[in-house]
Every structure is written in C-alpha cells, then in structure tokens.
PDB file of C-alpha atoms and ligand atoms in Angstrom:
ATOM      1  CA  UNK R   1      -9.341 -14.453  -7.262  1.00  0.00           C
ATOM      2  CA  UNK R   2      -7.657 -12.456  -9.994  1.00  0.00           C
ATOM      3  CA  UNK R   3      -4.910 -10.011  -9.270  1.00  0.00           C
ATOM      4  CA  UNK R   4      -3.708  -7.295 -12.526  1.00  0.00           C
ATOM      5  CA  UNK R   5      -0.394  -5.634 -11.350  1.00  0.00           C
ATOM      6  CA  UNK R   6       0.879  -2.498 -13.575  1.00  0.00           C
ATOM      7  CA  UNK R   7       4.015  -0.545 -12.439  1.00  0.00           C
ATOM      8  CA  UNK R   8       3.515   2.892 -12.900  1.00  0.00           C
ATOM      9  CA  UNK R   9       5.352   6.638 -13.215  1.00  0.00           C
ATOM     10  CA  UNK R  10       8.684   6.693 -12.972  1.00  0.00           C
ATOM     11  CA  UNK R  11       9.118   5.147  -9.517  1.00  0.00           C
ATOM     12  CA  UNK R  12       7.535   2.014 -11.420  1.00  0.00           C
ATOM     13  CA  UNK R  13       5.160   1.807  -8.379  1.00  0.00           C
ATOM     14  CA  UNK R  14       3.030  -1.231  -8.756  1.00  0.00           C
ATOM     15  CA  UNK R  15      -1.019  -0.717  -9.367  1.00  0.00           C
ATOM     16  CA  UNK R  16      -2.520  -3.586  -8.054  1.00  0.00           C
ATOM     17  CA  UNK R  17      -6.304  -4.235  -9.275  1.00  0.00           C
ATOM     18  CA  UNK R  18      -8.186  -7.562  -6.997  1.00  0.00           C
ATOM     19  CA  UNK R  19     -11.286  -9.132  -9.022  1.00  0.00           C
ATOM     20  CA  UNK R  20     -11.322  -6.533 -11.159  1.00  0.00           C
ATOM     21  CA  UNK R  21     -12.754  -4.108  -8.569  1.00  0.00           C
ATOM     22  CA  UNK R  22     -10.689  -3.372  -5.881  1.00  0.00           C
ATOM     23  CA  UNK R  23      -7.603  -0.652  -6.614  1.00  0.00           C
ATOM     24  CA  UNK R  24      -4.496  -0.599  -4.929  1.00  0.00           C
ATOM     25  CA  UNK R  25      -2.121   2.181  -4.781  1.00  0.00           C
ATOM     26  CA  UNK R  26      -3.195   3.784  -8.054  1.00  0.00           C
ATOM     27  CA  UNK R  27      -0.285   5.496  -8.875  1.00  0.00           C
ATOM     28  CA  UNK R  28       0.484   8.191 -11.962  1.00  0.00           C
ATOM     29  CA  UNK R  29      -1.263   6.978 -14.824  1.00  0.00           C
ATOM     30  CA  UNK R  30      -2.673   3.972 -13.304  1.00  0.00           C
ATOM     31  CA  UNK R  31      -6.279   5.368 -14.291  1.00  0.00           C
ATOM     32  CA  UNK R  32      -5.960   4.146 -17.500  1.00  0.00           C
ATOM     33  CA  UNK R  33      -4.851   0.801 -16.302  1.00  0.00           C
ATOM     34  CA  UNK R  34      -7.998   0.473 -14.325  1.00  0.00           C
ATOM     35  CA  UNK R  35     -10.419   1.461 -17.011  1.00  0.00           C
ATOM     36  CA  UNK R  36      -8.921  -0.669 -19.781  1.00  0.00           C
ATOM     37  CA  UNK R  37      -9.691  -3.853 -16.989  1.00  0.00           C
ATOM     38  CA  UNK R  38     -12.961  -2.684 -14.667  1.00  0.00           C
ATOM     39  CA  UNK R  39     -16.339  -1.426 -14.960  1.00  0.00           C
ATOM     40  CA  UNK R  40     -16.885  -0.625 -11.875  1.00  0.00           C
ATOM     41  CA  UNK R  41     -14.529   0.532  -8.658  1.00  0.00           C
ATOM     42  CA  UNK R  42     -15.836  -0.807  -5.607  1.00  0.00           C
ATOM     43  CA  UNK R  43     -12.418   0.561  -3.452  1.00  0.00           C
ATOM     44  CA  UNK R  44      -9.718   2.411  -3.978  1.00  0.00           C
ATOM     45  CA  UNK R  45      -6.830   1.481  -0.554  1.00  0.00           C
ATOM     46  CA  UNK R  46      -3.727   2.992  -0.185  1.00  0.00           C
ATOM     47  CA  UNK R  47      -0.836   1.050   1.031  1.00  0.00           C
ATOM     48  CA  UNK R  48       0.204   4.423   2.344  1.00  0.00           C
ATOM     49  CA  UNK R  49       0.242   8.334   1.472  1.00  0.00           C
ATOM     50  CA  UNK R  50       3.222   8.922  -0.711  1.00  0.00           C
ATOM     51  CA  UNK R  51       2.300  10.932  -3.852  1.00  0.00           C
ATOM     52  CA  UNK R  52       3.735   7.856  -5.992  1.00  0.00           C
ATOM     53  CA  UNK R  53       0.677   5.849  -4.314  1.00  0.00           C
ATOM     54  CA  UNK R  54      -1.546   7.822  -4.777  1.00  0.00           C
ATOM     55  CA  UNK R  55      -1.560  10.041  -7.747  1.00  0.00           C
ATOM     56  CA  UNK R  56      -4.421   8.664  -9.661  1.00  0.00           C
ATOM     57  CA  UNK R  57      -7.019   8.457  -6.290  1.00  0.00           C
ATOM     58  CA  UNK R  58      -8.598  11.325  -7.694  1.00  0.00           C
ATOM     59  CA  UNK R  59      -9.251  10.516 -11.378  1.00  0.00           C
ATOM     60  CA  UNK R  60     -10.156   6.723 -10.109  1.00  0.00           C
ATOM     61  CA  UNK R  61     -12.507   7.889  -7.776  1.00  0.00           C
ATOM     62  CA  UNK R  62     -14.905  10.541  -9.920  1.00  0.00           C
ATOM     63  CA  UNK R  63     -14.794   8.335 -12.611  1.00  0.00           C
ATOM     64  CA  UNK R  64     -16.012   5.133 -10.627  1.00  0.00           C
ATOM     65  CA  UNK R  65     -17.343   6.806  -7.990  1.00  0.00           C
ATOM     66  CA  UNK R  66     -14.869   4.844  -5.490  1.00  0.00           C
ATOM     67  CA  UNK R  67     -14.386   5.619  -2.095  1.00  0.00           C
ATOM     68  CA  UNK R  68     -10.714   5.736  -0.781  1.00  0.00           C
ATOM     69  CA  UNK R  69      -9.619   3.882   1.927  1.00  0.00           C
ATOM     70  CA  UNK R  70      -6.096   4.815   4.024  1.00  0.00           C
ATOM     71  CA  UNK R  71      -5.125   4.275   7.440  1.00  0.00           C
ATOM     72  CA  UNK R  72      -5.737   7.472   9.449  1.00  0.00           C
ATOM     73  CA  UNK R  73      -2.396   8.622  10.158  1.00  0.00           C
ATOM     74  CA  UNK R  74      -1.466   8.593   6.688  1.00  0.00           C
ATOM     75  CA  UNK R  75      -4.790  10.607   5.695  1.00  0.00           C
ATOM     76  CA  UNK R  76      -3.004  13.940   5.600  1.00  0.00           C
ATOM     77  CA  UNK R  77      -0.863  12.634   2.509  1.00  0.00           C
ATOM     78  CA  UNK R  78      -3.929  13.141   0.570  1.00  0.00           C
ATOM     79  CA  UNK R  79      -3.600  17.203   0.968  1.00  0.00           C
ATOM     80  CA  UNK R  80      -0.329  17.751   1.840  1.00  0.00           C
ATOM     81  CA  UNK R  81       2.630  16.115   0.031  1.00  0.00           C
ATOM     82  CA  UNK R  82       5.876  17.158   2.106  1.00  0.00           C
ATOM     83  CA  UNK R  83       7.991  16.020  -1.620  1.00  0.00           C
ATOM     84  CA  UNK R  84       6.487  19.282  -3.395  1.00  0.00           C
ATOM     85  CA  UNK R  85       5.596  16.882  -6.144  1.00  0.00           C
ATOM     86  CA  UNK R  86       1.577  17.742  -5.803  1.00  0.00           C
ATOM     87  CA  UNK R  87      -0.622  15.186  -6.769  1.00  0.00           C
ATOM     88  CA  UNK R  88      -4.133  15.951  -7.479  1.00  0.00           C
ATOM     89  CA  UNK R  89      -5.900  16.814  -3.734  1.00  0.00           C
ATOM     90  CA  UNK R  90      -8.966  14.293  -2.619  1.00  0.00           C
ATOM     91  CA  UNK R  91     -10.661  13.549   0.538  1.00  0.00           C
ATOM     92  CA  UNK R  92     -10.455   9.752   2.108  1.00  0.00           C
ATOM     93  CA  UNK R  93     -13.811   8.438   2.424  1.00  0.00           C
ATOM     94  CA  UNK R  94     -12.839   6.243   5.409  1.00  0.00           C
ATOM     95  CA  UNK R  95      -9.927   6.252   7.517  1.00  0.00           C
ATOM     96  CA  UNK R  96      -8.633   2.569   8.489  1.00  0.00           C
ATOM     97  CA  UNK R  97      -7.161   1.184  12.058  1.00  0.00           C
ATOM     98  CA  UNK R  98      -5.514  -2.248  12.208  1.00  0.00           C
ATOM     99  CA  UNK R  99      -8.314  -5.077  11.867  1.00  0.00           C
ATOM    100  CA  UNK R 100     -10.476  -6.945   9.289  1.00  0.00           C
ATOM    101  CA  UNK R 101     -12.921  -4.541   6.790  1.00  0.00           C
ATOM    102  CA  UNK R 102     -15.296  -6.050   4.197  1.00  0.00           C
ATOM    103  CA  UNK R 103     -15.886  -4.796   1.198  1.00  0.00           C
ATOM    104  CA  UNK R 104     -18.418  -6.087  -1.274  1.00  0.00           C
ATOM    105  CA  UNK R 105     -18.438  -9.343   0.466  1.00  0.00           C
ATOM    106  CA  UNK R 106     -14.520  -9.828   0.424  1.00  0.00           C
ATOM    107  CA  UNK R 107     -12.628 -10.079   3.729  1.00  0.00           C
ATOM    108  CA  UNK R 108      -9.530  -7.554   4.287  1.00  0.00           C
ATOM    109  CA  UNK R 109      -7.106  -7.682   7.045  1.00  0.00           C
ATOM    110  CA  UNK R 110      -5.590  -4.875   7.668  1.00  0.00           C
ATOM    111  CA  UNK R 111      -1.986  -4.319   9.660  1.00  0.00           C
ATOM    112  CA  UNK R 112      -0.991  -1.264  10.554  1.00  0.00           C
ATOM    113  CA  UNK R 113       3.714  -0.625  10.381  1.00  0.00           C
ATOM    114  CA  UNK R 114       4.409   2.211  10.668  1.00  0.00           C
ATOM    115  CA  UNK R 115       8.233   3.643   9.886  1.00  0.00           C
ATOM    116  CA  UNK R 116       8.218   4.280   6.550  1.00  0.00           C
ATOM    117  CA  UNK R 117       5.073   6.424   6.868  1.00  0.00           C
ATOM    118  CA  UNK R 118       2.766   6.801  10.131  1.00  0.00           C
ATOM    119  CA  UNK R 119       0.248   4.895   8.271  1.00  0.00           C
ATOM    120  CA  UNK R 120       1.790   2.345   6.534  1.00  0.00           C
ATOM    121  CA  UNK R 121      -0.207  -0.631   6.720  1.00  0.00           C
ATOM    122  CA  UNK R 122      -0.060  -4.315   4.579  1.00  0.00           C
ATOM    123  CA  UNK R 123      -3.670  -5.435   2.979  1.00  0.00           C
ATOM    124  CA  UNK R 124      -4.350  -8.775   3.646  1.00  0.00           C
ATOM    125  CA  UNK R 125      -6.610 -10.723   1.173  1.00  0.00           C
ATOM    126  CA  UNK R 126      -6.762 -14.841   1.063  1.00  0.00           C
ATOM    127  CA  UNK R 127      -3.298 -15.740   0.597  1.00  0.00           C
ATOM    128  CA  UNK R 128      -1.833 -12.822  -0.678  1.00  0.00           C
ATOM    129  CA  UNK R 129      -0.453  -9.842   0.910  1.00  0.00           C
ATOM    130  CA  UNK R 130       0.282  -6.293  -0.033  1.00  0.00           C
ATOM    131  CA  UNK R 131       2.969  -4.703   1.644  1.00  0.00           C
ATOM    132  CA  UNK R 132       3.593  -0.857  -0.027  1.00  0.00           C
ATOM    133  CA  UNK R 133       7.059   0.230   0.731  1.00  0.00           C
ATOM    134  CA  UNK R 134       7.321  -1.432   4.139  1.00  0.00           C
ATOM    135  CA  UNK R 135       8.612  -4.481   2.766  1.00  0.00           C
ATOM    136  CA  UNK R 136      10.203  -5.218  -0.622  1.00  0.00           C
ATOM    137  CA  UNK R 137      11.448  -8.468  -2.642  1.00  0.00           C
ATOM    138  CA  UNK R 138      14.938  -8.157  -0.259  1.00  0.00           C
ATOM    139  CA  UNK R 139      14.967  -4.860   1.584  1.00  0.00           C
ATOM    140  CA  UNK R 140      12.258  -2.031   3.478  1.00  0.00           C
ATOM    141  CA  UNK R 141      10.822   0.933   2.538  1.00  0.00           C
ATOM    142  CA  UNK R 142      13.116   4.248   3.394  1.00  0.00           C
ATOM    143  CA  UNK R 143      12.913   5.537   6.157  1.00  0.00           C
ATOM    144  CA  UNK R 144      14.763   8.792   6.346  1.00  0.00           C
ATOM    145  CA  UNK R 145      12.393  10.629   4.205  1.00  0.00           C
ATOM    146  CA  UNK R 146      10.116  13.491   5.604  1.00  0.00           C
ATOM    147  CA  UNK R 147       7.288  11.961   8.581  1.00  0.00           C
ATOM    148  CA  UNK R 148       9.788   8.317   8.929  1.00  0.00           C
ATOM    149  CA  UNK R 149      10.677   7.218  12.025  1.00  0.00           C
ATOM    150  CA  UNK R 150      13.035   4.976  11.763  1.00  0.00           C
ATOM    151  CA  UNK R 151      12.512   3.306  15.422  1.00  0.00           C
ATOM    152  CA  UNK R 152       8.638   2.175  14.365  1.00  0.00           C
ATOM    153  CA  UNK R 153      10.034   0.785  11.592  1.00  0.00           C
ATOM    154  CA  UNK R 154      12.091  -1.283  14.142  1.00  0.00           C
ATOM    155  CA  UNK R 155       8.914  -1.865  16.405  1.00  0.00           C
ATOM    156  CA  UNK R 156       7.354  -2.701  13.073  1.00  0.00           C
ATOM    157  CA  UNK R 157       9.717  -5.092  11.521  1.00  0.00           C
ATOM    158  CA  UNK R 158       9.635  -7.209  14.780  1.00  0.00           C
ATOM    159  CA  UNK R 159       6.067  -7.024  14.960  1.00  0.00           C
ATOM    160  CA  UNK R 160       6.027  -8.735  11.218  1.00  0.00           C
ATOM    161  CA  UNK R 161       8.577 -11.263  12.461  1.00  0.00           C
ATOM    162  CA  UNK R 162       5.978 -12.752  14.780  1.00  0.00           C
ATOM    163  CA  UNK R 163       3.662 -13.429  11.827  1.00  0.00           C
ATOM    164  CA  UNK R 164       3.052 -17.055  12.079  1.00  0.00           C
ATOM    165  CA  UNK R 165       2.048 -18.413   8.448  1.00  0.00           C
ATOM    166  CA  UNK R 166       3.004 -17.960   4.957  1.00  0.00           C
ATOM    167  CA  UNK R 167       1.860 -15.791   2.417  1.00  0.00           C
ATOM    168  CA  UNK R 168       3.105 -14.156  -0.786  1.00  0.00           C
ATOM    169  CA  UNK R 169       3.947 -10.655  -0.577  1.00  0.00           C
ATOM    170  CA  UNK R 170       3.066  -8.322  -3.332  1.00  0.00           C
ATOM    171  CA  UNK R 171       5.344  -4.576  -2.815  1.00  0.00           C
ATOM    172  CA  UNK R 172       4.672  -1.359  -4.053  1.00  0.00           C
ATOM    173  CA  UNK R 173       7.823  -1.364  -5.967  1.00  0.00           C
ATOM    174  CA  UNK R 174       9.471  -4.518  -7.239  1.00  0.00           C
ATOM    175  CA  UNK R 175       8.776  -8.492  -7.873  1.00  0.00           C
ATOM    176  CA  UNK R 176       6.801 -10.286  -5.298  1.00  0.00           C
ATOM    177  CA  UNK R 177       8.130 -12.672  -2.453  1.00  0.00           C
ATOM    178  CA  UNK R 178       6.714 -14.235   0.519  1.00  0.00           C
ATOM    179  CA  UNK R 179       6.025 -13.337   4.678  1.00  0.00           C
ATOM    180  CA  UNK R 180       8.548 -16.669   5.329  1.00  0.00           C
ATOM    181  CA  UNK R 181      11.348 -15.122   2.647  1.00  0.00           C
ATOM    182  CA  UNK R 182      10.625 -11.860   4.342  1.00  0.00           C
ATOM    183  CA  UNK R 183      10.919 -13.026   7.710  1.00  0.00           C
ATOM    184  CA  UNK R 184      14.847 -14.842   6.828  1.00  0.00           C
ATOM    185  CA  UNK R 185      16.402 -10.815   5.801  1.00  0.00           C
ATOM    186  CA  UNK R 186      14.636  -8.743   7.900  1.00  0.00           C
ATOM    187  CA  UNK R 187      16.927  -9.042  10.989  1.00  0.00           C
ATOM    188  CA  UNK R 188      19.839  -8.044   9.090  1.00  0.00           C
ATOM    189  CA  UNK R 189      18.115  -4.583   8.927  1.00  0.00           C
ATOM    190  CA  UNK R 190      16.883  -4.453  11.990  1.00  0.00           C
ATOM    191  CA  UNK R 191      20.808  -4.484  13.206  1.00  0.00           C
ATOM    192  CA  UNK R 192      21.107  -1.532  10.583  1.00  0.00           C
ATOM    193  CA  UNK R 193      18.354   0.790  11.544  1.00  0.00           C
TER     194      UNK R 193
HETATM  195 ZN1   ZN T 201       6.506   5.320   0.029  1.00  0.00          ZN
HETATM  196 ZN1   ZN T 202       6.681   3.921  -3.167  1.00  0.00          ZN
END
C-alpha cells in the first residue's frame, strides 16, 4: 500500500491519495496533485463536508469520472457551505453509514463521530486510519463552528476511547499520530467540552 499526502489551500488541509487511486479530502488545488500521481480515480471520500475538504470533488470527479463518497449527514455540505466560502457544487454518488465498503477490491471501514460535523466519520484502511478534523496530532476538530455539537463530539470521543488496537492516524490538518497516542489526550478534552 502506498499513501501520497499533499496539504493544500491555505488551511494546509491534507490530500491524501491510497494506491494511487483512491482520493481523500481533495481539498483547493489538490486536482493537480492527483493528476500529476493517478491515471485513473476509482473514489473520491470525504472525511467530512467542510469546503476545505472538499473543494476539488468537482474537478476530481469529471476529470476521472470518480464517484464521491460522504457519510449522509454530511451530504448537504456538498450544496450548501454555511462559511460563504462556495466551493464548486457536486452531487455525492453514495451516501455512507458506519460499516465496512469495498472498493475495487480494497476493504474500508468506516466510523461514523460526529461533533465536529454530523457526518464526520474516520476511513479505515489496513493499518492506517484517517481521521479529518475529528482528531488531530494532539487536539480535536472545532466544534463551535456552524452544524457542531459539541456533546456528540463528547459521545464521540468516548466512543473512540473504546477502540481496542493500534493504528496510525493520518488528520486532515497536521502530522500523523496513532489511535493509542490519541487515546492518552483525549480525556483531557473531554473534561473541556
Ligand atoms: Zn472541518
Ligand atoms: Zn479541516
């Protein structure tokens, strides 16, 4: 397994590209990131609606002929940003629940912690995992912006606590760290929520 990272736009939101064919969060300008490395798009998956996640869905998805995956309660991102910023409109192509998809062959697990967004979910794939903004190298995603809820992201953050093995962590903003690292400074913000 192969995984490209490029932070993009000005919120340096990290791109992530699996085997060359699976896109991540393609963020503004990440297009250009994904044709210099792929051929073909077999997915694009959001981590979660915010226009710094998905800016490039659109381009990315005519061009490759990709169809976007996000969990369902986050769909309405895609049409409506509540931040005024605008990204280019585009319809998901399926809407995700917690639980396991396959795509080309390759196994994701998908979580669904919501708090940050209503659809914030982590991408599981072997031993790595993506978390968006609901968990960072050291802190969580915000959660007083527009559609947060601060108590899921409570419910949420205990909910990852009970995660029972290891894995590194790869954020939408940020260096990577691991579900065991993760698990040691979360409480601290549970007490602060
Ligand atoms: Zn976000
Ligand atoms: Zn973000």
């Amino acid at each position: 397994m192969e995984i490209l990272v490029k932070p993009c736009g000005e919120f340096y939101t990290n791109c992530y590209i699996v085997d060359r064919s699976i896109v991540i969060d393609p963020g503004v300008g990440a297009f250009e990131f994904v044709k210099e490395h792929c051929d073909e798009v077999k997915a694009i998956i959001n981590t979660h609606g915010h226009f710094d996640h998905i800016w490039d869905n659109k381009k990315v998805k005519e061009y490759f002929n990709a169809p976007i995956y996000i969990h369902k309660n986050d769909a309405f991102f895609l049409e409506n940003d509540p931040f005024g910023f605008n990204p280019p409109k585009v319809k998901p192509d399926f809407l995700l629940d917690e639980g396991e998809i396959e795509i080309t062959g390759k196994k994701f697990l998908i979580r669904h912690f919501p708090g940050h967004t209503p659809g914030s979910i982590t991408i599981e794939f072997e031993n790595d995992m993506f978390s968006g903004d609901f968990i960072f190298d050291g802190s969580i995603g915000r959660v007083d912006f527009p559609y947060s809820n601060p108590e899921k992201m409570k419910k949420s953050i205990k909910k990852f606590l009970e995660i029972p093995y290891d894995k590194r962590i790869l954020p939408g903003h940020g260096p990577t760290t691991t579900i065991k690292k993760a698990q040691k400074f979360l409480p601290m913000w549970l007490d602060y929520l």
